[in-house]
């Protein structure tokens, strides 16, 4: 059989993982062409100390002092442990180093086209004796503006989805007199010292950044509609329901009618999906801010089972997740996994959406896997005939969730160690 050619869009963790597994099967796949629009690998983990570079937005939303919210024991790619000397919760620079080492170990870098942005990806159907075969045209552009078209049997879409800020509309926002920014542009707390800041959204970034700001004596109000977050009282962070409008005098009004003034309004409201290089109508995809459909197993459009979207789900162990999705996709490509028919796949997707909506899940949360991720990996692994992640990961993930909810300021001081496929332990000396 002819070896299949594959384009990978993006050299973040997902793209590197795709490249690593493609390269491990040289009899079946050509070495990939990895397109990376920036001059470096790592994506989100490549820290840039400002949010714009000239007129260009910076891809990464990483902030200076971020430490991971998952311990390295469950963050790692299953076949590539972190340095044993390192603590469980790492500064972002250690993750960048880890990805560089991953790339070096599996000899990925020389397959990356840096400073090359994918501008267009389109399916081209060619008539063959057995029917229509789809190949993919990838149009890319280098720094000198030189356009190039290359054709592949398959495309892995690994462009990340923490770059394009989601800004919910707040009526009257034009009246706000202070500074408005999104967590995408947040880098460090010092500029906010002694200021009054209203933070919108209490997911991972909202909670972490409110703690950072409180520590430089900012007066923080964390505004959200979730159950109250347990925060150390000495930080003085107040919590409020969501901001519904900005009044004419520039003050903010909350849902309960109360009003406050603030120097800064910081949106920690997440990110939009963005695939500027795809014509979603051609692929039959409906791309919304927080949802994409139909994608079989959250990976492939049933009508075009040779383009794979890696890592669009949220509330997951990202690297573990990418690893499973990539192995599944390669099993589809090499023919060892026979997919159901297009209409069966469409029905499967519809059933899954229905199941979640019956449980009351909102559309914008349909891709939040969280507790569902473990069965999802088992499903992908049994279909793709590879080993599913060990149960110890789920167990430690749940432990970390508990600790994070209990002590969002301190849980990162704890160190863990994996013992075997089902057990972990908390190391001595951990608080
Ligand atoms: C602030 C923050 C904190 C996080 N903390 C954690 C954590 O503690 N633990 C954890 O596991 N995960 C965390 N994550 C999630 C993190 O995003 C994932 O771990 C992972 O880095 C995602 O990898 P990715 O490859 O999907 O996307 P990215 O890392 O975003 O990489 C995408 C790459 O594609 C490139 N690209 C995009 N468009 C094009 C194009 N058209 N042409 C060519 N190249 C293109 C980009 O330049 C980039 O290099 C965090 C994310 C953020 C934003
Ligand atoms: C913040 O307030 C403290 C105490 O009043 C003061 O010492 C410090 O200089 C202030 N910082 C800034 C950046 O204004």
XYZ file of C-alpha atoms and ligand atoms in Angstrom:
498
model
C 0.000 0.000 0.000
C 1.105 3.529 -0.771
C 2.218 5.489 2.271
C -0.223 8.189 3.281
C 0.824 11.813 3.448
C -0.332 13.971 6.347
C -0.357 17.704 7.054
C -0.396 18.810 10.685
C -1.554 22.356 11.432
C 0.157 23.707 14.549
C 3.206 22.664 16.580
C 1.654 22.954 20.031
C 1.253 19.914 22.248
C -1.457 18.426 19.993
C 0.471 18.866 16.752
C 3.670 17.498 18.291
C 1.771 14.466 19.547
C 0.327 13.870 16.073
C 3.794 14.190 14.502
C 5.332 11.840 17.079
C 2.897 9.009 16.314
C 2.968 9.551 12.562
C 6.784 9.368 12.635
C 6.678 6.133 14.623
C 5.011 4.351 11.671
C 7.265 5.015 8.681
C 5.938 2.007 6.757
C 2.423 3.393 6.757
C 2.853 7.161 6.802
C 5.178 9.636 5.150
C 6.878 11.965 7.610
C 4.329 14.712 8.349
C 4.564 18.299 7.228
C 3.900 20.336 10.379
C 2.870 23.923 9.677
C 3.584 26.390 12.466
C 2.793 30.063 12.020
C 5.121 31.245 14.795
C 8.879 30.799 14.942
C 8.762 28.206 17.727
C 7.020 25.075 18.971
C 4.977 24.780 22.165
C 1.922 26.888 21.274
C 0.233 27.965 24.507
C 3.322 27.053 26.526
C 5.663 29.402 24.673
C 5.437 32.433 26.942
C 5.504 35.887 25.367
C 5.603 38.775 27.824
C 3.153 40.941 25.918
C -0.128 40.335 24.174
C 0.657 41.925 20.833
C 3.709 42.029 18.627
C 3.485 45.028 16.399
C 0.038 44.690 14.888
C -0.074 40.935 15.298
C -1.850 39.317 18.208
C 0.292 36.868 20.158
C -1.007 33.292 20.034
C -0.304 32.290 23.624
C -2.482 33.404 26.537
C 0.114 32.270 29.056
C 0.794 34.578 31.986
C 4.090 35.076 33.759
C 3.555 33.221 37.009
C 1.210 30.470 35.859
C 1.697 27.082 37.401
C -0.187 24.110 36.007
C -3.508 23.164 37.516
C -2.867 19.484 36.872
C 0.064 17.606 38.401
C 2.712 16.388 35.984
C 1.716 12.788 36.789
C -1.522 13.247 34.848
C -0.409 16.015 32.522
C 2.264 13.970 30.801
C 1.999 12.132 27.513
C 1.614 8.477 28.593
C 4.876 7.495 26.855
C 6.961 10.438 28.058
C 7.246 11.090 31.803
C 8.456 14.384 33.207
C 11.783 14.604 35.009
C 11.362 12.805 38.308
C 13.116 15.603 40.240
C 10.437 18.133 39.377
C 7.535 18.904 41.707
C 4.039 17.862 40.638
C 2.734 21.320 39.768
C 5.043 23.080 37.356
C 5.750 26.578 36.192
C 4.816 26.999 32.525
C 8.481 27.190 31.516
C 8.955 23.563 32.595
C 6.136 22.496 30.288
C 7.756 24.350 27.415
C 11.042 22.566 28.188
C 9.194 19.259 28.329
C 7.659 19.830 24.899
C 11.059 20.785 23.491
C 12.515 17.576 24.891
C 9.612 15.577 23.450
C 10.257 17.115 20.073
C 13.974 16.384 20.318
C 13.501 12.804 21.513
C 11.158 11.925 18.672
C 13.058 14.017 16.151
C 10.066 16.159 15.253
C 11.556 19.625 14.735
C 13.005 19.020 11.305
C 9.493 18.272 10.045
C 8.135 21.609 11.250
C 7.806 24.480 8.790
C 8.160 27.454 11.114
C 6.817 30.925 10.336
C 4.422 29.297 7.932
C 0.756 29.953 8.352
C -1.925 27.747 6.879
C -4.360 29.994 5.053
C -6.655 27.523 3.393
C -7.443 23.837 3.615
C -9.832 22.356 1.114
C -10.928 18.905 0.088
C -10.476 17.940 -3.534
C -12.442 14.950 -4.715
C -10.822 12.884 -7.398
C -12.596 10.201 -9.370
C -10.970 6.818 -8.982
C -11.951 3.315 -10.069
C -13.412 2.616 -6.646
C -15.339 5.874 -6.415
C -14.393 9.328 -5.138
C -11.213 9.756 -3.106
C -10.656 12.937 -1.152
C -7.282 14.608 -0.980
C -6.539 17.861 0.776
C -5.044 21.009 -0.619
C -3.159 23.024 1.960
C -2.319 26.589 1.025
C 0.284 28.140 3.281
C 2.123 31.416 3.453
C 5.644 32.078 4.701
C 6.984 35.292 6.206
C 7.911 36.718 2.815
C 4.322 36.345 1.684
C 5.168 33.492 -0.644
C 2.154 31.238 -1.079
C 2.536 27.524 -1.521
C 0.050 24.757 -2.210
C 0.717 21.184 -1.209
C -1.576 18.163 -1.396
C -2.057 15.518 1.307
C -4.130 12.421 1.978
C -5.064 13.680 5.405
C -5.003 16.730 7.673
C -4.668 16.985 11.440
C -6.102 20.259 12.726
C -4.143 21.177 15.862
C -4.415 24.973 15.924
C -5.507 25.310 19.564
C -8.506 27.160 20.943
C -7.210 29.443 23.670
C -6.287 32.409 21.518
C -9.373 34.161 20.262
C -10.935 35.948 23.281
C -14.621 35.426 23.893
C -16.146 38.727 25.013
C -19.788 38.490 26.021
C -21.658 41.693 25.239
C -22.464 43.860 28.240
C -24.988 46.599 27.486
C -23.514 50.048 28.093
C -19.905 48.805 28.086
C -18.945 51.935 26.098
C -19.721 53.954 29.254
C -17.060 52.168 31.282
C -14.276 54.620 32.059
C -11.609 52.251 33.299
C -9.477 49.702 31.537
C -11.104 46.689 29.881
C -9.104 43.611 29.079
C -9.411 39.877 28.522
C -7.317 37.261 30.294
C -5.679 36.553 26.906
C -3.795 39.857 27.395
C -3.110 39.439 31.102
C 0.551 38.779 31.929
C 1.340 39.827 35.522
C -0.333 41.441 38.545
C 1.912 44.479 39.234
C 0.103 46.948 36.951
C -3.062 46.261 38.954
C -1.582 46.955 42.399
C -4.030 48.832 44.665
C -6.622 49.038 41.884
C -10.220 47.952 42.048
C -10.762 45.120 39.626
C -13.912 43.274 38.655
C -13.116 39.874 37.206
C -15.804 38.247 35.105
C -15.871 34.463 35.178
C -14.669 32.016 37.826
C -13.191 29.204 35.794
C -9.499 28.284 36.079
C -8.123 31.650 34.903
C -10.659 33.799 36.754
C -9.912 32.143 40.084
C -6.123 32.075 39.613
C -5.874 35.659 38.440
C -8.090 36.944 41.252
C -5.657 35.361 43.722
C -2.657 36.904 41.914
C -4.268 40.342 41.977
C -5.380 40.137 45.608
C -1.772 39.427 46.548
C -0.690 42.821 45.181
C -3.428 44.463 47.200
C -5.927 44.942 44.396
C -9.542 45.080 45.553
C -10.979 42.169 43.668
C -14.588 41.326 42.980
C -15.002 37.940 41.325
C -18.236 38.089 39.400
C -19.841 34.831 38.295
C -22.971 32.692 38.393
C -21.408 29.499 39.718
C -21.680 28.278 43.279
C -19.446 30.356 45.534
C -15.722 29.568 45.187
C -13.917 28.754 48.426
C -11.168 31.386 48.692
C -8.894 32.170 51.633
C -10.630 34.981 53.569
C -7.390 36.908 54.225
C -7.145 37.748 50.519
C -10.307 39.813 50.786
C -11.678 38.723 47.421
C -15.392 39.466 47.217
C -17.726 37.430 45.075
C -20.721 38.792 43.225
C -23.253 37.594 40.704
C -22.750 38.493 37.064
C -22.454 42.028 35.707
C -25.565 42.787 33.657
C -24.853 46.320 32.463
C -22.724 49.426 32.712
C -24.645 52.530 33.800
C -24.271 55.923 32.179
C -21.912 57.134 34.894
C -19.629 54.192 34.181
C -20.465 52.083 37.226
C -21.158 48.382 36.944
C -24.492 46.884 37.829
C -24.778 43.287 39.010
C -27.700 40.945 38.484
C -28.994 41.532 42.022
C -29.227 45.272 41.340
C -26.186 46.283 43.362
C -23.735 48.711 41.794
C -19.970 49.225 42.022
C -17.263 51.342 40.445
C -14.024 49.775 39.254
C -10.709 50.762 37.702
C -10.464 47.589 35.682
C -12.868 45.124 34.099
C -11.124 41.863 33.363
C -12.936 39.305 31.217
C -11.979 35.739 32.117
C -14.736 34.500 29.878
C -12.952 31.960 27.741
C -12.198 31.692 24.060
C -13.914 31.095 20.742
C -13.211 28.325 18.300
C -11.627 29.711 15.214
C -10.665 27.893 12.019
C -10.052 30.740 9.576
C -8.436 28.348 7.104
C -11.485 26.095 6.768
C -14.641 26.645 4.855
C -16.978 24.963 7.327
C -19.853 24.805 4.849
C -17.741 22.712 2.482
C -17.135 20.230 5.290
C -20.768 20.387 6.418
C -19.673 21.709 9.812
C -21.484 24.149 12.019
C -18.770 26.044 13.920
C -20.166 28.051 16.824
C -18.303 29.993 19.509
C -18.195 27.021 21.862
C -19.378 24.068 19.828
C -18.618 22.338 16.546
C -20.869 19.774 14.965
C -21.055 17.162 13.554
C -17.768 15.558 14.609
C -17.736 11.823 15.180
C -16.152 11.120 18.580
C -15.416 14.870 18.673
C -12.755 14.231 16.026
C -13.885 13.864 12.423
C -16.714 15.111 10.183
C -18.667 12.028 9.032
C -18.628 13.242 5.430
C -14.831 13.715 5.414
C -13.210 11.042 7.560
C -9.636 12.051 6.678
C -9.528 15.416 8.460
C -9.054 15.105 12.210
C -9.644 17.803 14.824
C -7.394 17.143 17.788
C -8.186 18.627 21.175
C -11.394 20.616 20.817
C -12.831 19.213 24.070
C -12.511 21.052 27.364
C -12.054 20.101 31.015
C -9.763 17.223 30.209
C -6.191 16.054 30.737
C -5.058 17.626 27.466
C -1.910 15.645 26.667
C -3.506 12.294 27.527
C -6.506 13.307 25.474
C -4.429 14.271 22.414
C -2.557 10.984 22.622
C -5.786 8.941 22.500
C -7.337 11.045 19.735
C -4.210 10.834 17.582
C -3.950 7.046 17.954
C -7.636 6.695 17.119
C -7.245 8.894 14.037
C -4.223 6.959 12.778
C -6.175 3.719 13.178
C -8.869 5.240 10.955
C -6.258 6.293 8.417
C -4.373 3.003 8.243
C -7.657 1.165 7.745
C -7.399 -0.968 10.901
C -10.439 0.821 12.317
C -13.475 0.512 10.077
C -15.733 3.477 10.709
C -19.511 3.083 10.675
C -21.323 4.548 7.655
C -21.713 8.295 7.373
C -25.347 8.198 8.462
C -24.590 5.908 11.402
C -21.889 8.310 12.554
C -24.295 11.219 12.220
C -26.863 9.343 14.305
C -24.246 8.524 16.934
C -23.374 12.218 17.265
C -27.014 13.211 17.456
C -27.667 10.598 20.180
C -24.747 11.878 22.236
C -25.942 15.499 21.961
C -29.473 14.393 22.920
C -28.202 12.418 25.906
C -26.393 15.462 27.258
C -29.195 17.890 26.532
C -31.617 15.592 28.340
C -29.331 15.912 31.341
C -29.718 19.684 31.066
C -26.289 20.418 29.568
C -26.224 23.756 27.706
C -24.870 23.845 24.153
C -21.824 25.840 25.227
C -20.913 23.056 27.669
C -21.388 20.103 25.317
C -17.641 19.759 24.786
C -16.797 19.841 28.496
C -15.924 16.210 29.120
C -14.636 16.243 32.689
C -15.844 12.995 34.331
C -16.924 11.639 30.939
C -13.389 11.783 29.584
C -12.317 8.415 31.025
C -15.046 6.410 29.305
C -14.355 8.410 26.174
C -10.696 7.299 26.213
C -11.727 3.679 26.821
C -14.105 3.930 23.866
C -11.445 5.398 21.552
C -8.898 2.828 22.720
C -11.147 -0.159 22.174
C -12.112 1.062 18.705
C -8.524 1.962 17.779
C -7.041 -1.106 19.492
C -4.565 0.644 21.723
C -4.108 0.703 25.484
C -6.425 3.071 27.339
C -5.031 5.444 29.993
C -4.574 3.744 33.356
C -7.306 4.103 36.010
C -4.818 5.805 38.343
C -5.139 8.935 36.207
C -8.847 9.245 36.912
C -8.281 8.633 40.590
C -5.589 11.318 40.872
C -7.614 13.730 38.716
C -10.484 13.445 41.214
C -8.136 13.911 44.172
C -6.728 17.095 42.614
C -10.219 18.405 41.922
C -11.037 17.973 45.627
C -7.860 19.713 46.782
C -8.301 22.543 44.278
C -11.845 23.206 45.448
C -10.765 23.107 49.072
C -7.654 25.281 48.754
C -7.363 27.065 45.419
C -4.374 29.020 46.706
C -2.382 26.103 48.133
C -3.204 22.856 46.355
C -0.188 23.262 44.088
C 2.192 22.723 47.001
C 1.197 19.061 47.240
C 3.387 16.465 45.513
C 2.163 13.144 44.217
C 3.723 10.004 42.884
C 2.151 7.250 40.792
C 2.613 3.808 42.340
C 0.999 1.502 39.799
C -1.886 1.330 37.339
C -4.470 2.066 40.013
C -2.708 3.787 42.906
C -0.986 7.072 43.652
C 0.424 8.463 46.849
C 0.854 11.867 48.373
C 4.524 12.498 49.145
C 5.841 13.178 52.631
C 6.529 16.801 53.270
C 3.504 17.892 51.292
C 1.442 20.296 53.387
C -3.610 30.100 30.526
C -3.708 28.635 30.206
C -3.368 27.692 31.167
C -3.424 26.331 30.906
N -3.057 25.454 31.875
C -3.025 24.134 31.597
C -2.532 23.191 32.561
O -2.184 23.542 33.674
N -2.477 21.892 32.212
C -2.854 21.461 30.977
O -2.733 20.272 30.702
N -3.342 22.319 30.067
C -3.434 23.630 30.335
N -3.886 24.513 29.388
C -4.446 23.981 28.128
C -3.427 24.026 26.995
O -3.987 24.830 26.043
C -3.107 22.648 26.512
O -2.307 22.018 27.487
C -2.321 22.571 25.205
O -1.223 23.430 25.271
C -3.121 22.831 23.957
O -2.326 22.468 22.881
P -2.774 22.638 21.365
O -1.664 22.068 20.567
O -4.137 22.120 21.179
O -2.900 24.215 21.125
P -1.792 25.358 21.198
O -0.855 25.113 22.295
O -2.559 26.619 21.185
O -0.991 25.219 19.837
C -1.542 25.550 18.587
C -0.425 25.898 17.625
O -0.970 26.074 16.314
C -0.366 27.196 15.699
N -1.307 27.694 14.683
C -2.546 28.187 14.869
N -3.118 28.508 13.695
C -2.224 28.210 12.715
C -2.233 28.312 11.294
N -3.289 28.790 10.625
N -1.137 27.907 10.618
C -0.052 27.419 11.282
N 0.014 27.308 12.630
C -1.073 27.684 13.342
C -0.116 28.151 16.841
O 0.890 29.086 16.561
C 0.290 27.190 17.967
O 1.676 26.971 18.017
C -3.854 25.891 29.642
C -4.211 26.832 28.667
C -4.133 28.184 28.938
C -4.517 29.165 27.870
C 0.003 50.313 46.990
O -0.292 50.695 48.312
C 0.766 50.474 49.216
C 0.265 50.751 50.633
O -0.526 51.921 50.675
C 1.971 51.321 48.821
O 3.055 51.084 49.691
C 2.384 50.964 47.391
O 3.413 51.808 46.948
C 1.183 51.074 46.441
N 1.594 50.556 45.129
C 1.306 51.165 44.000
C 1.843 50.539 42.758
O 0.649 52.191 43.957
